[in-house]
Amino acid sequence: MKAVEFNHVNMKYNEQYVLQDINFSIKEKDFMAIIGPNGGGKSTILKIILGLLTPDDGEVKVFGRDPKHARDLMGYLPQNLSFDPQFPISVYETVLTGRYHGLFKSYKQSDEEAVIQALNDVEMQDFKDRQIGKLSGGQMQRVFIARAIVRNPKLLLMDEPMASIDPDMQSSFYKLMSQLKDEMAIVLVSHDVGAVSTHVDKIACLNRELFYHGPVEDSARGLEEIYHCPIDLISHGIPHRVLREH
Amino acid sequence: MYDFLQYEFIQRALITAVLVSIVCGVVGSYVVIKRIVSLSGAISHAAFGGVGLGYFLTVNPVLAAIPFSIASAMAIGGVEKKVNISADTAMGILWSVGMALGVIFINLTPGYAPDLFSYLFGDILTVTNSDLLIMLTLDLIIITTVYIFRREFLAVSFDEEFSTVVGLPSLPIYMLLLALVALSVVVLMKVVGIILLIALFTIPAAISKQYTHNLTKLMSLATIIGIILASVGIILSYIFNLASGATIVMVLAAAFLISYYLKD
């Protein structure tokens, strides 16, 4: 079964197309990056997959279901969360919200264990009692990744995960992703082509329309079309770097 | 005679301070951390329509304000989330429309509205026993609701979108929180007044937020600080023969400044 399927999806905002005739699918345990310029519709695609936005037309299926009814299979890392830096919530409590079961249902022992496990996975176990606002940007991002994976989702959606991760942490981020991709499909969205590394299996280039969707090696043409400038894509095997010629 | 008066005054002042501070500590904490202070201000002003309606129908205005402020909370919350109008504009409109309705209802009511001023600016001396009973009931409803939905309120206050993703009914929970704000407005109305109550609603939580990062502790601390400051305000207002609402607000403002000064 496909993890995600888009068939002729259109989405307008204020009479302007944000997404136009989008068709693609993601298999289980795929690791895909959606890249493209800011305002190209990347976050919109993630929100459609999550059922937070409904497209104007076209069909979207997540594990064969309507997106709203597949949420229990998805984990989500939102982009730049804005909250009161003194917000009275600890790292532990933040991750625990990812295990929410429903009204009148309290958290169980298994939830507590899952939280500790997720914090271990992102190497933040020593910070579990820290107030969330007292973390650095990169540490906070790791906590939100823990919150996204704490339910052991089958599909992990990440909006600009590299945005606040410092360079030192990039390699540990991809190490974590390579562990996770054996258990779940991963879709990450980024405006920074250089940040997409060898770990990604597929790249989709999105700027209102989906320009290319396939294995990493062949995606250079798509990048050119999006950015309208020649691009050098250094071949597979060493970390990808995309250089623009001037 | 004098002793008896003083005894009853002190007792009533303390009961009032406790009832008022509980809602400020509990609901006020959410208002501050969810950053819905102006929205709560709009709900409190709109509640004046309910006070006017109470005069018009000759029922206790505090009672009449309950359905009215809940309705305006739902209207503000609904418009903000569903309609393509900015929350700011929606708040501004409902804010003044609620007050305008209140004025018109009072115009339509024959005779003179004796306690009108106290609803706007607060006057502890006009709090009747039936008002106290209404306040007590609302306090119990608020505490019970917060206890039942504590997980949901925390999650929605922190991150509404993520809460939706994990299957939490975010919009209904947010509306329930606004309904609690509306009920709190009714509790605070006669003591501090519709126009001034936002200070009592936010300052104890804002002070306490500097000293704890646990929500339950924040609520408890804000309640205790509220009781102390509101009691001081009520007693000062009695000694200097000033309006209780304004005096409480000045005491709160002073405490807020001192707490920030001490923290640095």
mmCIF file of N, CA, C and O in Angstrom, chain B residues 151-202:
data_model
loop_
_atom_site.group_PDB
_atom_site.id
_atom_site.type_symbol
_atom_site.label_atom_id
_atom_site.label_comp_id
_atom_site.label_asym_id
_atom_site.label_seq_id
_atom_site.Cartn_x
_atom_site.Cartn_y
_atom_site.Cartn_z
ATOM 1 N N ARG B 151 -5.272 18.058 30.443
ATOM 2 C CA ARG B 151 -4.359 17.607 29.381
ATOM 3 C C ARG B 151 -4.621 18.364 28.083
ATOM 4 O O ARG B 151 -3.697 18.828 27.406
ATOM 5 N N GLU B 152 -5.921 18.492 27.754
ATOM 6 C CA GLU B 152 -6.292 19.149 26.499
ATOM 7 C C GLU B 152 -5.937 20.638 26.530
ATOM 8 O O GLU B 152 -5.392 21.178 25.572
ATOM 9 N N PHE B 153 -6.258 21.304 27.658
ATOM 10 C CA PHE B 153 -5.975 22.742 27.738
ATOM 11 C C PHE B 153 -4.482 23.019 27.621
ATOM 12 O O PHE B 153 -4.063 23.968 26.960
ATOM 13 N N LEU B 154 -3.671 22.172 28.252
ATOM 14 C CA LEU B 154 -2.220 22.382 28.177
ATOM 15 C C LEU B 154 -1.735 22.211 26.737
ATOM 16 O O LEU B 154 -1.009 23.057 26.205
ATOM 17 N N ALA B 155 -2.174 21.128 26.094
ATOM 18 C CA ALA B 155 -1.710 20.837 24.729
ATOM 19 C C ALA B 155 -2.157 21.935 23.762
ATOM 20 O O ALA B 155 -1.374 22.412 22.948
ATOM 21 N N VAL B 156 -3.420 22.342 23.870
ATOM 22 C CA VAL B 156 -3.943 23.353 22.946
ATOM 23 C C VAL B 156 -3.287 24.713 23.202
ATOM 24 O O VAL B 156 -3.001 25.454 22.264
ATOM 25 N N SER B 157 -3.019 25.031 24.466
ATOM 26 C CA SER B 157 -2.371 26.310 24.760
ATOM 27 C C SER B 157 -0.972 26.338 24.167
ATOM 28 O O SER B 157 -0.513 27.369 23.708
ATOM 29 N N PHE B 158 -0.308 25.188 24.179
ATOM 30 C CA PHE B 158 1.074 25.159 23.708
ATOM 31 C C PHE B 158 1.140 25.126 22.183
ATOM 32 O O PHE B 158 1.910 25.873 21.580
ATOM 33 N N ASP B 159 0.368 24.258 21.558
ATOM 34 C CA ASP B 159 0.479 24.077 20.115
ATOM 35 C C ASP B 159 -0.832 23.510 19.568
ATOM 36 O O ASP B 159 -1.033 22.298 19.568
ATOM 37 N N GLU B 160 -1.696 24.411 19.100
ATOM 38 C CA GLU B 160 -3.019 24.003 18.634
ATOM 39 C C GLU B 160 -2.949 23.065 17.432
ATOM 40 O O GLU B 160 -3.657 22.072 17.362
ATOM 41 N N GLU B 161 -2.057 23.396 16.493
ATOM 42 C CA GLU B 161 -1.997 22.605 15.265
ATOM 43 C C GLU B 161 -1.533 21.173 15.558
ATOM 44 O O GLU B 161 -2.132 20.213 15.083
ATOM 45 N N PHE B 162 -0.484 21.058 16.366
ATOM 46 C CA PHE B 162 0.010 19.726 16.697
ATOM 47 C C PHE B 162 -1.059 18.935 17.454
ATOM 48 O O PHE B 162 -1.235 17.738 17.239
ATOM 49 N N SER B 163 -1.790 19.627 18.338
ATOM 50 C CA SER B 163 -2.860 18.958 19.081
ATOM 51 C C SER B 163 -3.880 18.350 18.135
ATOM 52 O O SER B 163 -4.339 17.227 18.339
ATOM 53 N N THR B 164 -4.235 19.105 17.083
ATOM 54 C CA THR B 164 -5.181 18.580 16.096
ATOM 55 C C THR B 164 -4.619 17.316 15.453
ATOM 56 O O THR B 164 -5.333 16.333 15.266
ATOM 57 N N VAL B 165 -3.322 17.361 15.135
ATOM 58 C CA VAL B 165 -2.694 16.223 14.467
ATOM 59 C C VAL B 165 -2.734 14.961 15.335
ATOM 60 O O VAL B 165 -2.896 13.864 14.833
ATOM 61 N N VAL B 166 -2.592 15.107 16.658
ATOM 62 C CA VAL B 166 -2.632 13.910 17.506
ATOM 63 C C VAL B 166 -4.067 13.531 17.882
ATOM 64 O O VAL B 166 -4.288 12.720 18.760
ATOM 65 N N GLY B 167 -5.033 14.138 17.200
ATOM 66 C CA GLY B 167 -6.413 13.698 17.376
ATOM 67 C C GLY B 167 -7.185 14.416 18.460
ATOM 68 O O GLY B 167 -8.255 13.977 18.881
ATOM 69 N N LEU B 168 -6.658 15.535 18.919
ATOM 70 C CA LEU B 168 -7.356 16.296 19.954
ATOM 71 C C LEU B 168 -8.348 17.248 19.281
ATOM 72 O O LEU B 168 -8.007 17.880 18.290
ATOM 73 N N PRO B 169 -9.585 17.337 19.800
ATOM 74 C CA PRO B 169 -10.541 18.264 19.187
ATOM 75 C C PRO B 169 -10.196 19.712 19.553
ATOM 76 O O PRO B 169 -10.807 20.315 20.439
ATOM 77 N N SER B 170 -9.208 20.272 18.863
ATOM 78 C CA SER B 170 -8.633 21.549 19.272
ATOM 79 C C SER B 170 -9.635 22.692 19.319
ATOM 80 O O SER B 170 -9.658 23.464 20.278
ATOM 81 N N LEU B 171 -10.462 22.795 18.277
ATOM 82 C CA LEU B 171 -11.382 23.936 18.233
ATOM 83 C C LEU B 171 -12.406 23.892 19.377
ATOM 84 O O LEU B 171 -12.545 24.871 20.108
ATOM 85 N N PRO B 172 -13.104 22.760 19.577
ATOM 86 C CA PRO B 172 -14.020 22.710 20.722
ATOM 87 C C PRO B 172 -13.322 22.983 22.059
ATOM 88 O O PRO B 172 -13.893 23.645 22.933
ATOM 89 N N ILE B 173 -12.087 22.489 22.222
ATOM 90 C CA ILE B 173 -11.370 22.712 23.477
ATOM 91 C C ILE B 173 -11.034 24.198 23.638
ATOM 92 O O ILE B 173 -11.163 24.775 24.727
ATOM 93 N N TYR B 174 -10.628 24.828 22.542
ATOM 94 C CA TYR B 174 -10.331 26.261 22.580
ATOM 95 C C TYR B 174 -11.592 27.054 22.934
ATOM 96 O O TYR B 174 -11.558 27.974 23.763
ATOM 97 N N MET B 175 -12.722 26.656 22.345
ATOM 98 C CA MET B 175 -13.980 27.345 22.640
ATOM 99 C C MET B 175 -14.370 27.145 24.114
ATOM 100 O O MET B 175 -14.880 28.053 24.750
ATOM 101 N N LEU B 176 -14.113 25.936 24.619
ATOM 102 C CA LEU B 176 -14.407 25.670 26.032
ATOM 103 C C LEU B 176 -13.557 26.574 26.926
ATOM 104 O O LEU B 176 -14.042 27.114 27.927
ATOM 105 N N LEU B 177 -12.303 26.756 26.528
ATOM 106 C CA LEU B 177 -11.427 27.640 27.295
ATOM 107 C C LEU B 177 -11.973 29.072 27.277
ATOM 108 O O LEU B 177 -12.004 29.747 28.309
ATOM 109 N N LEU B 178 -12.437 29.512 26.106
ATOM 110 C CA LEU B 178 -13.022 30.862 26.030
ATOM 111 C C LEU B 178 -14.290 30.957 26.875
ATOM 112 O O LEU B 178 -14.568 31.990 27.485
ATOM 113 N N ALA B 179 -15.066 29.864 26.929
ATOM 114 C CA ALA B 179 -16.261 29.859 27.780
ATOM 115 C C ALA B 179 -15.861 30.020 29.242
ATOM 116 O O ALA B 179 -16.534 30.728 30.013
ATOM 117 N N LEU B 180 -14.753 29.400 29.641
ATOM 118 C CA LEU B 180 -14.273 29.554 31.017
ATOM 119 C C LEU B 180 -13.831 30.998 31.261
ATOM 120 O O LEU B 180 -14.045 31.544 32.359
ATOM 121 N N VAL B 181 -13.228 31.616 30.254
ATOM 122 C CA VAL B 181 -12.862 33.030 30.376
ATOM 123 C C VAL B 181 -14.135 33.848 30.616
ATOM 124 O O VAL B 181 -14.180 34.716 31.487
ATOM 125 N N ALA B 182 -15.180 33.537 29.844
ATOM 126 C CA ALA B 182 -16.449 34.259 29.977
ATOM 127 C C ALA B 182 -17.024 34.099 31.388
ATOM 128 O O ALA B 182 -17.485 35.074 31.998
ATOM 129 N N LEU B 183 -16.977 32.886 31.930
ATOM 130 C CA LEU B 183 -17.484 32.662 33.289
ATOM 131 C C LEU B 183 -16.626 33.414 34.308
ATOM 132 O O LEU B 183 -17.146 33.967 35.289
ATOM 133 N N SER B 184 -15.331 33.450 34.073
ATOM 134 C CA SER B 184 -14.438 34.166 34.986
ATOM 135 C C SER B 184 -14.761 35.659 35.001
ATOM 136 O O SER B 184 -14.721 36.305 36.049
ATOM 137 N N VAL B 185 -15.074 36.171 33.826
ATOM 138 C CA VAL B 185 -15.443 37.583 33.725
ATOM 139 C C VAL B 185 -16.611 37.871 34.663
ATOM 140 O O VAL B 185 -16.631 38.866 35.390
ATOM 141 N N VAL B 186 -17.588 36.951 34.666
ATOM 142 C CA VAL B 186 -18.767 37.142 35.517
ATOM 143 C C VAL B 186 -18.369 37.130 37.000
ATOM 144 O O VAL B 186 -18.865 37.931 37.789
ATOM 145 N N VAL B 187 -17.437 36.232 37.350
ATOM 146 C CA VAL B 187 -16.997 36.161 38.748
ATOM 147 C C VAL B 187 -16.329 37.472 39.169
ATOM 148 O O VAL B 187 -16.529 37.968 40.282
ATOM 149 N N LEU B 188 -15.551 38.060 38.274
ATOM 150 C CA LEU B 188 -14.741 39.235 38.618
ATOM 151 C C LEU B 188 -15.499 40.553 38.512
ATOM 152 O O LEU B 188 -15.107 41.561 39.103
ATOM 153 N N MET B 189 -16.584 40.507 37.748
ATOM 154 C CA MET B 189 -17.284 41.712 37.333
ATOM 155 C C MET B 189 -17.567 42.708 38.440
ATOM 156 O O MET B 189 -17.237 43.884 38.340
ATOM 157 N N LYS B 190 -18.211 42.253 39.531
ATOM 158 C CA LYS B 190 -18.666 43.203 40.539
ATOM 159 C C LYS B 190 -17.537 43.693 41.438
ATOM 160 O O LYS B 190 -17.632 44.749 42.038
ATOM 161 N N VAL B 191 -16.486 42.912 41.529
ATOM 162 C CA VAL B 191 -15.405 43.285 42.432
ATOM 163 C C VAL B 191 -14.453 44.287 41.777
ATOM 164 O O VAL B 191 -14.092 45.294 42.377
ATOM 165 N N VAL B 192 -14.033 43.975 40.551
ATOM 166 C CA VAL B 192 -13.090 44.863 39.865
ATOM 167 C C VAL B 192 -13.713 45.627 38.705
ATOM 168 O O VAL B 192 -13.124 46.593 38.222
ATOM 169 N N GLY B 193 -14.863 45.158 38.221
ATOM 170 C CA GLY B 193 -15.503 45.872 37.131
ATOM 171 C C GLY B 193 -15.051 45.398 35.768
ATOM 172 O O GLY B 193 -13.902 44.989 35.577
ATOM 173 N N ILE B 194 -15.987 45.456 34.823
ATOM 174 C CA ILE B 194 -15.757 44.983 33.462
ATOM 175 C C ILE B 194 -14.542 45.643 32.819
ATOM 176 O O ILE B 194 -13.756 45.010 32.116
ATOM 177 N N ILE B 195 -14.386 46.933 33.057
ATOM 178 C CA ILE B 195 -13.319 47.676 32.375
ATOM 179 C C ILE B 195 -11.950 47.376 32.978
ATOM 180 O O ILE B 195 -10.940 47.412 32.285
ATOM 181 N N LEU B 196 -11.919 47.061 34.269
ATOM 182 C CA LEU B 196 -10.626 46.912 34.940
ATOM 183 C C LEU B 196 -10.187 45.467 35.161
ATOM 184 O O LEU B 196 -9.055 45.216 35.547
ATOM 185 N N LEU B 197 -11.105 44.521 34.928
ATOM 186 C CA LEU B 197 -10.808 43.162 35.427
ATOM 187 C C LEU B 197 -9.641 42.475 34.733
ATOM 188 O O LEU B 197 -9.055 41.538 35.266
ATOM 189 N N ILE B 198 -9.284 42.931 33.540
ATOM 190 C CA ILE B 198 -8.219 42.250 32.808
ATOM 191 C C ILE B 198 -6.898 42.299 33.601
ATOM 192 O O ILE B 198 -6.080 41.389 33.509
ATOM 193 N N ALA B 199 -6.731 43.335 34.420
ATOM 194 C CA ALA B 199 -5.511 43.438 35.236
ATOM 195 C C ALA B 199 -5.459 42.319 36.270
ATOM 196 O O ALA B 199 -4.442 41.644 36.433
ATOM 197 N N LEU B 200 -6.567 42.103 36.951
ATOM 198 C CA LEU B 200 -6.609 41.052 37.973
ATOM 199 C C LEU B 200 -6.496 39.673 37.306
ATOM 200 O O LEU B 200 -5.964 38.723 37.877
ATOM 201 N N PHE B 201 -6.987 39.592 36.093
ATOM 202 C CA PHE B 201 -6.964 38.350 35.355
ATOM 203 C C PHE B 201 -5.544 37.947 34.971
ATOM 204 O O PHE B 201 -5.195 36.781 34.949
ATOM 205 N N THR B 202 -4.726 38.934 34.637
ATOM 206 C CA THR B 202 -3.418 38.607 34.074
ATOM 207 C C THR B 202 -2.240 38.809 35.022
ATOM 208 O O THR B 202 -1.265 38.057 34.949
#
